[in-house]
Coordinates of C-alpha atoms in Angstrom, one line a residue:
Chain A
M1489 CA -19.6 8.8 -6.3
P1490 CA -20.4 7.0 -9.6
R1491 CA -22.2 10.2 -10.5
R1492 CA -19.0 12.1 -10.2
L1493 CA -17.3 9.6 -12.5
I1494 CA -20.0 10.1 -15.1
A1495 CA -19.5 13.9 -14.8
L1496 CA -15.8 13.4 -15.3
A1497 CA -16.4 11.2 -18.3
L1498 CA -18.7 13.8 -19.9
L1499 CA -16.1 16.5 -19.2
L1500 CA -13.4 14.3 -20.9
A1501 CA -15.7 13.7 -23.9
L1502 CA -16.4 17.4 -24.1
S1503 CA -12.7 18.4 -24.1
A1504 CA -11.9 15.7 -26.6
A1505 CA -14.7 16.9 -28.9
A1506 CA -13.6 20.5 -28.5
Y1507 CA -10.0 19.5 -29.3
I1508 CA -11.1 17.8 -32.5
L1509 CA -13.7 20.3 -33.7
I1510 CA -12.5 23.8 -32.7
D1511 CA -10.9 25.6 -35.5
L1512 CA -11.4 22.8 -37.9
K1513 CA -10.8 24.5 -41.1
G1514 CA -8.6 23.9 -44.1
P1515 CA -8.0 20.4 -45.5
V1516 CA -10.1 18.3 -43.1
A1517 CA -8.9 15.0 -44.6
F1518 CA -5.4 16.0 -43.4
I1519 CA -6.2 17.7 -40.2
L1520 CA -8.6 15.2 -38.8
P1521 CA -6.3 12.1 -38.7
Y1522 CA -3.6 14.3 -37.3
R1523 CA -5.7 15.5 -34.5
L1524 CA -7.1 12.1 -33.8
T1525 CA -3.7 10.6 -33.4
K1526 CA -2.6 13.4 -31.1
L1527 CA -5.7 13.1 -29.1
A1528 CA -5.2 9.3 -28.7
A1529 CA -1.6 9.9 -27.6
L1530 CA -2.6 12.5 -25.0
M1531 CA -5.3 10.1 -23.7
L1532 CA -2.9 7.2 -23.5
V1533 CA -0.2 9.2 -21.7
G1534 CA -2.8 10.7 -19.3
V1535 CA -4.3 7.4 -18.4
A1536 CA -1.0 5.5 -18.1
I1537 CA 0.6 8.1 -15.8
A1538 CA -2.5 8.5 -13.7
V1539 CA -3.0 4.8 -13.1
A1540 CA 0.7 4.2 -12.5
T1541 CA 0.8 7.0 -9.9
V1542 CA -2.2 5.7 -8.1
L1543 CA -0.6 2.3 -7.8
F1544 CA 2.7 3.7 -6.8
Q1545 CA 1.1 5.8 -4.1
T1546 CA -0.9 2.9 -2.8
I1547 CA 2.1 0.5 -2.5
T1548 CA 4.2 3.2 -0.9
G1549 CA 1.4 4.4 1.4
N1550 CA 2.2 7.9 0.5
R1551 CA 0.5 10.6 -1.5
I1552 CA 3.3 12.9 -2.4
L1553 CA 5.5 10.4 -4.3
T1554 CA 5.4 9.6 -8.0
P1555 CA 7.2 7.0 -10.1
S1556 CA 9.4 9.6 -11.7
L1557 CA 10.7 10.5 -8.2
M1558 CA 12.2 7.0 -8.3
G1559 CA 14.2 7.8 -11.4
F1560 CA 11.9 6.5 -14.0
D1561 CA 12.1 9.5 -16.3
A1562 CA 15.8 9.5 -15.8
L1563 CA 15.9 5.9 -17.0
Y1564 CA 14.3 7.0 -20.3
V1565 CA 16.9 9.7 -20.9
F1566 CA 19.6 7.2 -19.8
V1567 CA 18.4 4.7 -22.4
L1568 CA 18.3 7.3 -25.1
T1569 CA 21.8 8.7 -24.2
A1570 CA 23.2 5.2 -24.1
L1571 CA 21.8 4.4 -27.5
V1572 CA 23.2 7.6 -29.1
H1573 CA 26.5 7.0 -27.3
T1574 CA 27.0 3.5 -28.6
L1575 CA 25.4 4.0 -32.1
G1576 CA 26.4 7.6 -32.8
S1577 CA 23.8 10.0 -34.1
V1578 CA 23.9 8.6 -37.6
G1579 CA 23.4 5.0 -36.4
F1580 CA 20.8 6.3 -34.0
S1581 CA 18.7 8.1 -36.7
A1582 CA 18.9 5.0 -38.9
L1583 CA 16.8 3.1 -36.3
S1584 CA 13.1 3.1 -37.3
P1585 CA 10.8 4.7 -34.8
G1586 CA 9.2 1.3 -34.2
V1587 CA 12.5 -0.4 -33.2
L1588 CA 13.4 2.6 -31.1
F1589 CA 10.2 2.4 -29.3
A1590 CA 10.4 -1.3 -28.7
L1591 CA 14.0 -0.9 -27.4
N1592 CA 12.9 1.9 -25.1
L1593 CA 9.9 0.0 -23.8
T1594 CA 11.9 -3.2 -23.1
A1595 CA 14.9 -1.4 -21.7
M1596 CA 12.8 0.7 -19.4
T1597 CA 10.6 -2.1 -18.1
A1598 CA 13.5 -4.4 -17.7
L1599 CA 15.7 -1.8 -16.0
G1600 CA 12.8 -0.7 -13.9
L1601 CA 12.2 -4.2 -12.7
V1602 CA 15.8 -4.9 -12.0
L1603 CA 16.0 -1.6 -10.2
F1604 CA 13.0 -2.3 -8.0
G1605 CA 14.0 -6.0 -7.6
V1606 CA 17.3 -5.0 -6.2
L1607 CA 15.7 -2.2 -4.2
M1608 CA 13.1 -4.5 -2.7
R1609 CA 15.8 -6.9 -1.6
L1610 CA 17.8 -4.0 -0.1
A1611 CA 14.8 -2.5 1.6
R1612 CA 13.4 -5.8 2.8
G1613 CA 9.8 -4.6 2.6
D1614 CA 10.6 -1.3 4.3
M1615 CA 8.9 1.1 1.9
V1616 CA 10.5 4.3 3.3
R1617 CA 13.9 2.8 2.8
L1618 CA 12.9 1.7 -0.7
V1619 CA 11.7 5.2 -1.7
L1620 CA 14.8 6.9 -0.2
T1621 CA 17.1 4.5 -2.0
G1622 CA 15.1 4.9 -5.1
I1623 CA 15.6 8.7 -5.0
V1624 CA 19.3 8.3 -4.6
I1625 CA 19.5 5.8 -7.5
G1626 CA 17.4 8.2 -9.6
L1627 CA 20.1 10.8 -8.9
L1628 CA 22.8 8.3 -9.8
I1629 CA 21.2 7.5 -13.1
R1630 CA 20.9 11.2 -13.9
A1631 CA 24.5 11.7 -13.0
I1632 CA 25.6 8.8 -15.3
T1633 CA 23.4 10.1 -18.1
E1634 CA 25.0 13.6 -17.8
F1635 CA 28.4 12.1 -17.8
L1636 CA 27.6 10.1 -21.0
Q1637 CA 26.3 13.3 -22.5
R1638 CA 29.5 15.1 -21.8
L1639 CA 31.4 12.3 -23.6
I1640 CA 29.3 12.5 -26.8
D1641 CA 29.9 15.3 -29.3
P1642 CA 27.6 18.4 -29.4
N1643 CA 25.6 17.3 -32.4
E1644 CA 24.7 14.0 -30.8
F1645 CA 23.9 15.8 -27.6
Q1646 CA 21.3 17.8 -29.5
T1647 CA 19.7 14.6 -30.8
V1648 CA 19.3 13.5 -27.2
Q1649 CA 18.1 16.9 -26.0
S1650 CA 15.4 17.1 -28.6
L1651 CA 14.2 13.6 -27.9
S1652 CA 14.1 14.0 -24.1
F1653 CA 11.3 16.6 -23.9
A1654 CA 7.7 15.6 -23.9
R1655 CA 6.3 16.1 -27.4
F1656 CA 2.9 15.7 -28.6
T1657 CA 3.4 17.2 -32.0
Q1658 CA 4.8 14.3 -34.1
I1659 CA 3.5 10.9 -33.3
D1660 CA 3.9 7.8 -35.3
G1661 CA 0.8 5.6 -35.9
V1662 CA 2.7 2.3 -35.2
L1663 CA 4.1 3.7 -32.0
L1664 CA 0.6 4.7 -31.0
A1665 CA -0.8 1.2 -31.6
V1666 CA 2.0 -0.5 -29.7
S1667 CA 1.8 1.8 -26.7
A1668 CA -2.0 1.5 -26.8
V1669 CA -1.6 -2.2 -26.3
A1670 CA 0.9 -1.7 -23.5
V1671 CA -1.3 0.8 -21.7
I1672 CA -4.4 -1.4 -22.1
V1673 CA -2.6 -4.4 -20.7
G1674 CA -1.3 -2.2 -17.8
T1675 CA -4.6 -0.6 -16.9
G1676 CA -6.3 -4.1 -17.2
L1677 CA -3.8 -5.5 -14.7
A1678 CA -4.4 -2.5 -12.4
W1679 CA -8.1 -3.0 -12.6
H1680 CA -7.7 -6.7 -11.9
L1681 CA -5.7 -5.8 -8.7
R1682 CA -8.2 -3.2 -7.5
H1683 CA -9.7 -5.1 -4.5
R1684 CA -6.3 -6.4 -3.4
L1685 CA -4.9 -2.9 -3.5
D1686 CA -7.7 -1.7 -1.2
V1687 CA -6.5 -4.0 1.5
L1688 CA -2.9 -2.6 1.3
S1689 CA -4.2 0.7 2.7
L1690 CA -4.5 -1.1 6.1
G1691 CA -0.8 -1.5 6.3
Q1692 CA 1.6 -4.4 5.9
E1693 CA 0.6 -6.4 8.9
A1694 CA -3.2 -6.1 8.7
A1695 CA -3.1 -6.9 5.0
T1696 CA -1.1 -10.1 5.8
G1697 CA -3.6 -10.9 8.4
L1698 CA -6.4 -10.7 5.9
G1699 CA -4.6 -13.1 3.6
E1700 CA -3.0 -10.5 1.3
P1701 CA 0.7 -10.5 2.0
P1702 CA 2.0 -7.3 0.4
A1703 CA 5.3 -8.7 -1.1
S1704 CA 3.7 -10.5 -4.0
L1705 CA 1.2 -7.7 -4.6
H1706 CA 4.0 -5.1 -4.6
R1707 CA 5.8 -7.0 -7.3
L1708 CA 2.7 -7.2 -9.5
A1709 CA 2.0 -3.6 -9.0
L1710 CA 5.6 -2.6 -9.7
L1711 CA 5.5 -4.6 -13.0
T1712 CA 2.3 -2.8 -13.9
I1713 CA 3.8 0.6 -13.0
C1714 CA 7.0 -0.1 -15.1
L1715 CA 4.9 -1.1 -18.1
L1716 CA 2.6 1.9 -17.9
V1717 CA 5.3 4.5 -17.3
A1718 CA 7.6 3.0 -19.9
A1719 CA 4.9 3.0 -22.5
A1720 CA 3.9 6.6 -21.8
T1721 CA 7.4 7.9 -21.7
S1722 CA 8.6 6.2 -24.8
L1723 CA 5.5 7.5 -26.6
A1724 CA 5.8 11.1 -25.6
G1725 CA 9.1 11.6 -23.8
P1726 CA 9.3 12.2 -20.1
L1727 CA 6.8 14.7 -18.8
S1728 CA 9.1 16.4 -16.5
S1729 CA 11.4 19.0 -18.1
G1730 CA 13.8 16.9 -19.9
G1731 CA 14.1 14.4 -17.1
F1732 CA 16.5 16.6 -15.2
G1733 CA 14.1 18.8 -13.3
P1734 CA 12.4 17.7 -10.1
A1735 CA 9.9 14.9 -10.1
S1736 CA 7.3 15.1 -12.8
F1737 CA 4.3 16.7 -11.1
F1738 CA 1.7 15.5 -13.5
G1739 CA 0.9 12.3 -11.7
L1740 CA 0.9 14.2 -8.5
I1741 CA -1.7 16.7 -9.7
V1742 CA -3.9 13.9 -11.1
T1743 CA -3.9 11.8 -7.9
A1744 CA -4.4 15.0 -5.7
F1745 CA -7.4 15.9 -7.8
A1746 CA -8.7 12.4 -7.8
H1747 CA -8.6 12.2 -4.0
M1748 CA -10.5 15.5 -3.9
V1749 CA -13.2 14.5 -6.4
T1750 CA -13.7 11.0 -5.0
P1751 CA -12.4 10.8 -1.4
T1752 CA -12.3 7.0 -1.1
H1753 CA -9.9 4.2 -0.4
R1754 CA -11.6 2.0 -3.0
H1755 CA -9.5 1.5 -6.2
A1756 CA -12.6 0.5 -8.1
I1757 CA -13.5 4.3 -7.9
L1758 CA -10.1 5.8 -7.5
L1759 CA -8.5 4.2 -10.6
P1760 CA -11.1 5.3 -13.2
C1761 CA -11.4 8.7 -11.5
A1762 CA -7.6 9.3 -11.8
A1763 CA -7.6 8.0 -15.4
L1764 CA -10.4 10.4 -16.4
I1765 CA -8.7 13.3 -14.7
G1766 CA -5.4 12.4 -16.4
G1767 CA -7.1 12.6 -19.8
I1768 CA -8.9 15.8 -19.0
I1769 CA -5.8 17.6 -17.8
L1770 CA -3.7 16.6 -20.8
I1771 CA -6.3 17.1 -23.5
G1772 CA -7.8 20.2 -21.9
G1773 CA -4.4 21.6 -21.3
Q1774 CA -3.3 20.9 -24.8
L1775 CA -6.5 22.5 -26.1
V1776 CA -5.9 25.7 -24.2
M1777 CA -2.2 25.7 -25.2
E1778 CA -2.8 25.1 -28.9
R1779 CA -6.0 26.9 -29.7
L1780 CA -6.1 29.7 -27.2
L1781 CA -2.5 30.5 -26.6
D1782 CA -1.2 29.4 -30.0
L1783 CA 1.5 27.1 -28.6
A1784 CA 3.1 30.1 -26.8
T1785 CA 4.2 27.9 -23.9
P1786 CA 4.9 24.1 -23.8
L1787 CA 2.3 22.2 -21.9
T1788 CA 4.9 20.7 -19.6
V1789 CA 5.9 24.1 -18.3
V1790 CA 2.4 24.8 -17.2
I1791 CA 2.0 21.3 -15.7
E1792 CA 5.2 21.8 -13.7
L1793 CA 4.0 25.2 -12.5
I1794 CA 0.6 23.9 -11.3
G1795 CA 2.2 20.7 -10.1
G1796 CA 4.8 22.6 -8.0
A1797 CA 2.0 24.5 -6.3
V1798 CA 0.0 21.4 -5.6
F1799 CA 3.1 19.7 -4.3
L1800 CA 3.8 22.5 -1.9
Y1801 CA 0.2 22.6 -0.9
L1802 CA 0.2 18.9 -0.1
L1803 CA 3.4 19.2 1.8
L1804 CA 2.5 22.1 3.9
K1805 CA -1.2 21.9 4.3
R1806 CA -2.1 18.3 4.8
R1807 CA 1.1 16.2 5.0
A1808 CA -1.2 13.4 3.7
A1809 CA -0.1 10.3 5.4
Chain B
M237 CA -5.2 -26.0 19.0
I238 CA -2.0 -24.1 18.3
R239 CA 1.0 -26.3 18.3
I240 CA 4.5 -24.8 18.3
E241 CA 7.6 -27.1 17.9
G242 CA 11.2 -26.2 18.1
L243 CA 10.6 -22.5 17.2
S244 CA 13.7 -20.4 17.1
H245 CA 14.0 -16.9 15.7
A246 CA 16.7 -14.3 15.4
I247 CA 16.5 -10.7 14.2
G248 CA 19.6 -9.1 12.7
G249 CA 21.8 -11.9 14.2
S250 CA 20.6 -11.5 17.8
P251 CA 18.4 -14.4 18.9
I252 CA 14.9 -13.5 20.1
L253 CA 13.4 -17.0 20.6
H254 CA 15.2 -20.2 21.6
D255 CA 13.7 -23.5 20.7
I256 CA 10.2 -23.0 21.9
D257 CA 7.8 -25.9 22.3
L258 CA 4.3 -24.8 23.3
T259 CA 0.8 -26.2 22.9
L260 CA -2.2 -23.9 23.4
P261 CA -5.5 -25.8 23.7
E262 CA -8.8 -24.9 21.9
G263 CA -10.9 -22.2 23.5
G264 CA -10.4 -19.7 26.2
V265 CA -8.1 -16.7 26.5
T266 CA -4.3 -17.2 26.7
A267 CA -2.2 -14.3 27.7
L268 CA 1.5 -14.0 26.7
I269 CA 3.3 -12.0 29.3
G270 CA 6.9 -11.2 30.2
P271 CA 9.3 -8.3 30.5
N272 CA 10.1 -6.0 27.6
G273 CA 12.1 -7.8 24.9
A274 CA 11.2 -11.3 26.1
G275 CA 9.9 -12.2 22.6
K276 CA 6.1 -12.1 23.2
S277 CA 5.3 -10.0 20.2
T278 CA 7.7 -11.9 18.0
L279 CA 6.1 -15.2 19.1
L280 CA 2.7 -13.8 18.3
S281 CA 3.7 -12.4 14.9
L282 CA 5.3 -15.8 13.9
I283 CA 2.0 -17.6 14.7
A284 CA 0.2 -15.0 12.7
R285 CA 2.7 -15.3 9.8
L286 CA 3.5 -11.6 10.0
Q287 CA 7.2 -12.7 10.0
K288 CA 8.7 -15.6 8.3
I289 CA 9.5 -18.7 10.4
Q290 CA 13.2 -19.3 10.5
A291 CA 13.4 -22.6 12.3
G292 CA 10.6 -24.8 13.8
R293 CA 7.0 -25.5 13.0
I294 CA 3.7 -23.9 13.9
T295 CA 0.3 -25.3 13.2
V296 CA -3.0 -23.5 13.9
G297 CA -6.0 -25.8 13.9
G298 CA -4.1 -28.4 12.0
Q299 CA -2.9 -26.0 9.3
E300 CA 0.8 -25.4 9.1
V301 CA 1.8 -21.7 9.1
G302 CA 3.9 -21.0 6.0
R303 CA 2.6 -23.9 4.0
T304 CA -1.1 -23.2 4.1
S305 CA -2.3 -20.7 1.5
D306 CA -2.7 -17.2 2.8
R307 CA -6.3 -17.2 1.9
D308 CA -7.2 -20.3 3.9
L309 CA -5.1 -19.2 6.9
A310 CA -7.0 -15.9 6.9
R311 CA -10.2 -17.8 7.4
T312 CA -8.7 -19.7 10.4
L313 CA -6.8 -17.0 12.2
A314 CA -7.4 -13.2 12.6
V315 CA -4.7 -10.9 14.0
M316 CA -4.7 -7.5 15.3
A317 CA -1.1 -6.2 15.0
Q318 CA 0.5 -3.8 17.4
S319 CA 0.9 -1.0 14.8
T320 CA -2.4 -0.1 13.4
H321 CA -1.3 2.6 11.0
V322 CA -3.8 3.1 8.2
S323 CA -2.7 5.1 5.2
A324 CA -6.1 5.7 3.7
R325 CA -8.8 7.7 5.4
L326 CA -11.3 5.1 6.5
S327 CA -14.6 5.2 8.3
V328 CA -15.2 2.8 11.2
A329 CA -17.7 0.8 9.0
D330 CA -15.1 0.6 6.2
L331 CA -12.5 -0.8 8.5
V332 CA -14.8 -3.4 10.0
S333 CA -15.9 -4.4 6.5
F334 CA -12.3 -5.2 5.7
G335 CA -12.5 -8.1 8.2
R336 CA -14.7 -9.9 5.7
Y337 CA -12.2 -9.6 2.9
P338 CA -10.8 -13.2 3.3
W339 CA -14.4 -14.5 2.6
H340 CA -15.5 -12.3 -0.3
R341 CA -12.2 -11.1 -1.9
G342 CA -13.6 -7.7 -2.7
R343 CA -17.2 -8.5 -3.5
P344 CA -19.2 -8.4 -0.3
G345 CA -22.5 -10.2 -0.2
A346 CA -25.5 -10.2 2.2
I347 CA -23.8 -12.5 4.6
D348 CA -20.8 -10.3 4.8
R349 CA -22.9 -7.2 5.5
D350 CA -24.7 -9.2 8.2
H351 CA -21.4 -10.0 9.9
V352 CA -20.3 -6.4 9.7
E353 CA -23.6 -5.2 11.3
Q354 CA -23.2 -7.8 14.0
A355 CA -19.7 -6.7 14.8
L356 CA -20.6 -3.0 14.8
T357 CA -23.5 -3.8 17.2
R358 CA -21.5 -6.0 19.5
F359 CA -18.6 -3.6 19.8
D360 CA -20.9 -0.7 20.3
L361 CA -19.7 1.1 17.2
L362 CA -23.1 1.8 15.5
A363 CA -23.1 5.4 16.4
L364 CA -19.6 5.8 15.2
R365 CA -19.9 3.9 12.0
H366 CA -19.5 6.9 9.6
R367 CA -16.8 8.6 11.6
F368 CA -13.3 8.5 10.3
L369 CA -10.6 6.7 12.3
D370 CA -8.7 9.9 12.8
E371 CA -11.7 11.5 14.4
I372 CA -12.3 9.0 17.2
S373 CA -10.6 8.3 20.5
G374 CA -7.8 5.8 21.0
G375 CA -10.1 3.4 22.8
Q376 CA -12.7 3.6 20.1
R377 CA -10.1 3.0 17.5
Q378 CA -8.7 -0.1 19.2
R379 CA -12.3 -1.3 19.6
A380 CA -12.9 -0.8 15.9
F381 CA -9.7 -2.9 15.1
V382 CA -10.8 -5.7 17.4
A383 CA -14.3 -5.5 15.8
M384 CA -12.6 -6.0 12.4
A385 CA -10.8 -9.1 13.7
Y386 CA -14.1 -10.3 15.1
A387 CA -15.9 -9.8 11.8
Q388 CA -13.2 -12.0 10.1
D389 CA -15.1 -14.8 11.9
T390 CA -12.1 -17.1 12.5
P391 CA -11.8 -19.7 15.3
Y392 CA -8.5 -18.2 16.3
L393 CA -7.9 -14.6 17.3
L394 CA -4.4 -13.1 18.0
L395 CA -4.2 -9.7 19.6
D396 CA -0.9 -7.9 20.1
E397 CA -1.1 -5.4 23.1
P398 CA -4.5 -4.1 22.3
L399 CA -4.5 -2.1 25.5
N400 CA -1.6 0.1 24.5
N401 CA -2.4 3.7 25.6
L402 CA -5.9 3.0 26.8
D403 CA -7.3 4.4 29.9
I404 CA -8.7 2.1 32.6
A405 CA -12.3 2.3 31.3
A406 CA -11.5 1.6 27.7
A407 CA -9.0 -1.2 28.7
R408 CA -11.5 -3.0 31.0
D409 CA -14.2 -2.5 28.4
L410 CA -12.1 -4.1 25.6
M411 CA -10.9 -7.0 27.8
G412 CA -14.6 -7.7 28.7
L413 CA -15.4 -7.9 25.0
V414 CA -12.4 -10.2 24.4
R415 CA -13.5 -12.4 27.3
D416 CA -17.0 -12.5 25.8
M417 CA -15.7 -13.7 22.4
A418 CA -14.0 -16.6 24.1
D419 CA -17.0 -17.4 26.3
R420 CA -19.9 -16.8 24.0
D421 CA -18.4 -17.8 20.6
G422 CA -15.9 -20.3 21.7
R423 CA -13.1 -18.5 20.0
T424 CA -9.5 -19.2 20.9
V425 CA -7.9 -15.9 21.9
V426 CA -4.2 -15.4 22.3
I427 CA -3.3 -11.9 23.6
V428 CA 0.0 -10.2 24.4
L429 CA -0.4 -8.1 27.5
H430 CA 1.9 -5.7 29.2
D431 CA 0.1 -5.4 32.4
I432 CA 0.2 -8.6 34.5
N433 CA -3.0 -7.6 36.4
Y434 CA -5.1 -7.5 33.2
A435 CA -3.7 -10.9 32.3
T436 CA -4.5 -12.5 35.7
G437 CA -7.8 -10.7 35.8
F438 CA -9.1 -11.8 32.4
A439 CA -7.1 -14.8 31.0
D440 CA -7.6 -18.5 31.6
R441 CA -4.0 -19.3 30.9
L442 CA -0.7 -17.5 31.1
V443 CA 2.4 -18.2 29.1
V444 CA 5.4 -16.3 30.7
L445 CA 8.4 -15.6 28.4
K446 CA 11.8 -14.5 29.5
D447 CA 14.8 -14.0 27.2
G448 CA 13.1 -16.0 24.4
R449 CA 12.3 -19.0 26.5
I450 CA 9.1 -20.1 28.3
A451 CA 9.6 -19.4 32.0
A452 CA 6.3 -20.7 33.2
Q453 CA 2.8 -21.5 31.9
G454 CA -0.5 -22.4 33.5
Q455 CA -3.5 -20.9 35.3
P456 CA -2.8 -17.5 36.8
A457 CA -3.4 -18.7 40.3
Q458 CA -0.8 -21.3 40.0
I459 CA 2.0 -19.4 38.4
V460 CA 1.8 -15.7 39.4
T461 CA 3.8 -15.7 42.6
E462 CA 6.3 -13.4 44.2
A463 CA 9.1 -15.8 43.2
L464 CA 8.0 -15.5 39.5
L465 CA 8.0 -11.7 39.7
R466 CA 11.5 -11.7 41.2
D467 CA 13.0 -14.3 38.8
V468 CA 11.3 -13.3 35.5
F469 CA 10.5 -9.6 35.9
G470 CA 13.3 -8.7 38.3
T471 CA 11.1 -6.9 40.8
S472 CA 10.1 -7.7 44.3
A473 CA 6.4 -7.0 44.6
T474 CA 3.7 -8.5 46.8
V475 CA 1.0 -10.8 45.2
E476 CA -2.5 -10.7 46.8
T477 CA -5.3 -13.0 45.9
L478 CA -8.8 -11.6 45.2
Q479 CA -11.8 -13.7 44.2
G480 CA -9.5 -16.6 43.4
R481 CA -7.2 -14.6 41.1
P482 CA -3.8 -13.3 42.0
Y483 CA -3.0 -9.6 41.6
V484 CA 0.3 -7.8 41.9
V485 CA 0.3 -4.9 44.3
V486 CA 2.1 -2.1 42.4

């Protein structure tokens, strides 16, 4: 299985190189930094969502759920809308991108933790109840967001709209650095938890029996998930269509492929595998979109299309436990 | 020694256990029996810290449950819970290896591998080691879970209805292995059993629960009587003695 990881790493390097080098004409001094920033952003988002989804699926013991199903993307749009609503679009555009990013990251991580904290208490360790409540709360957040959007005037609404789609075209260097730190911390935490997460696959009781009571591990994993998803979403916008569509399927595709490529319960293999696949899909996808199809279709649309198919496949074919 | 003092427990407002005092000596097999809903599994899961203790105190080998670190307790006490749902697709060898987790915390060494080999050999799982848990029979699966608890190499072993859904061959086989762990390795085994005849046939001591209280305890020959069946289980059945052990004629 390590050989498969090496193959994936090579594939990732290849698509990254192709992304940088294909069609590299014109003012190289201008194009190169632009492409590198974009490449780094794609990479960060791919890795963050992949790792977060693996963690999420492990703690829920379910392979067809993703963090965005729990209303995470909705939280992002909610924070944006709330900001535009209170500051007005003028005040909003006066915020520097760095401040906006910091606000987003803190608000999302904090709200995410509060959300899960309350949910955990309500569900009392019952993960099914947690997930169902989470879906309902996700809907609630979306509804409140929509309500707020109806209250603001059309111009301000447009500001929100343009910000709530995933975008890899304009990315600020400072944002990139900050989210890189957040993603590195998040993946580091996930890697640190890898052996403990393995034990969780045995179920709540067996894990407790082995000296690994799930409650504290769940909290740590949720913190990591909040951090990773918040960083990725504030950097590039939610990957699902504007946060109002069904769950973002990107994480789902990544973990489904990861389980196919490396069928194992060991997170020491699963985490790097998913991270690599996340990078490959986003970078390779963007490569095809930008260079071969001349940006005819946004990447998210394609991801949703493939993701929807994978979702149906998982649901009908395997009903992965 | 497992010592239980003043243990009470309620789930959702309805009391399950009432002020239980119980001491289980070192070694041998103790079976917890009683009618459905008597609180057997709750008692076992409280000893195994699968549920939080609400009132009372439990010590296992001198370590107080709830105060000892999870890691230390996992080296003293192994538990096989009633629900053995595994979300990942694991092979038999993977599962048994997990038993060593409290000792190596994710980095197995040569000693851990030795223990796993021993467990696989002893529980006759060598031929199945690469098979996945969803590909083997219920009996083999239960055996694999007990092997995992065995590999954990703890002086105390708690088993919650391991005979569920097993046919007579698999059930007798498993009870033989459990008996063997107590006799050969000197482990202290506490087992929740549904079928009184398996309890009288294999256990050294019985603890009979009724409505969250201890109705009787002692050697099978002393306590399994027609009166006990009538009072505790609410059924009038004949008890016959065979080779010094009482059996209920069903």
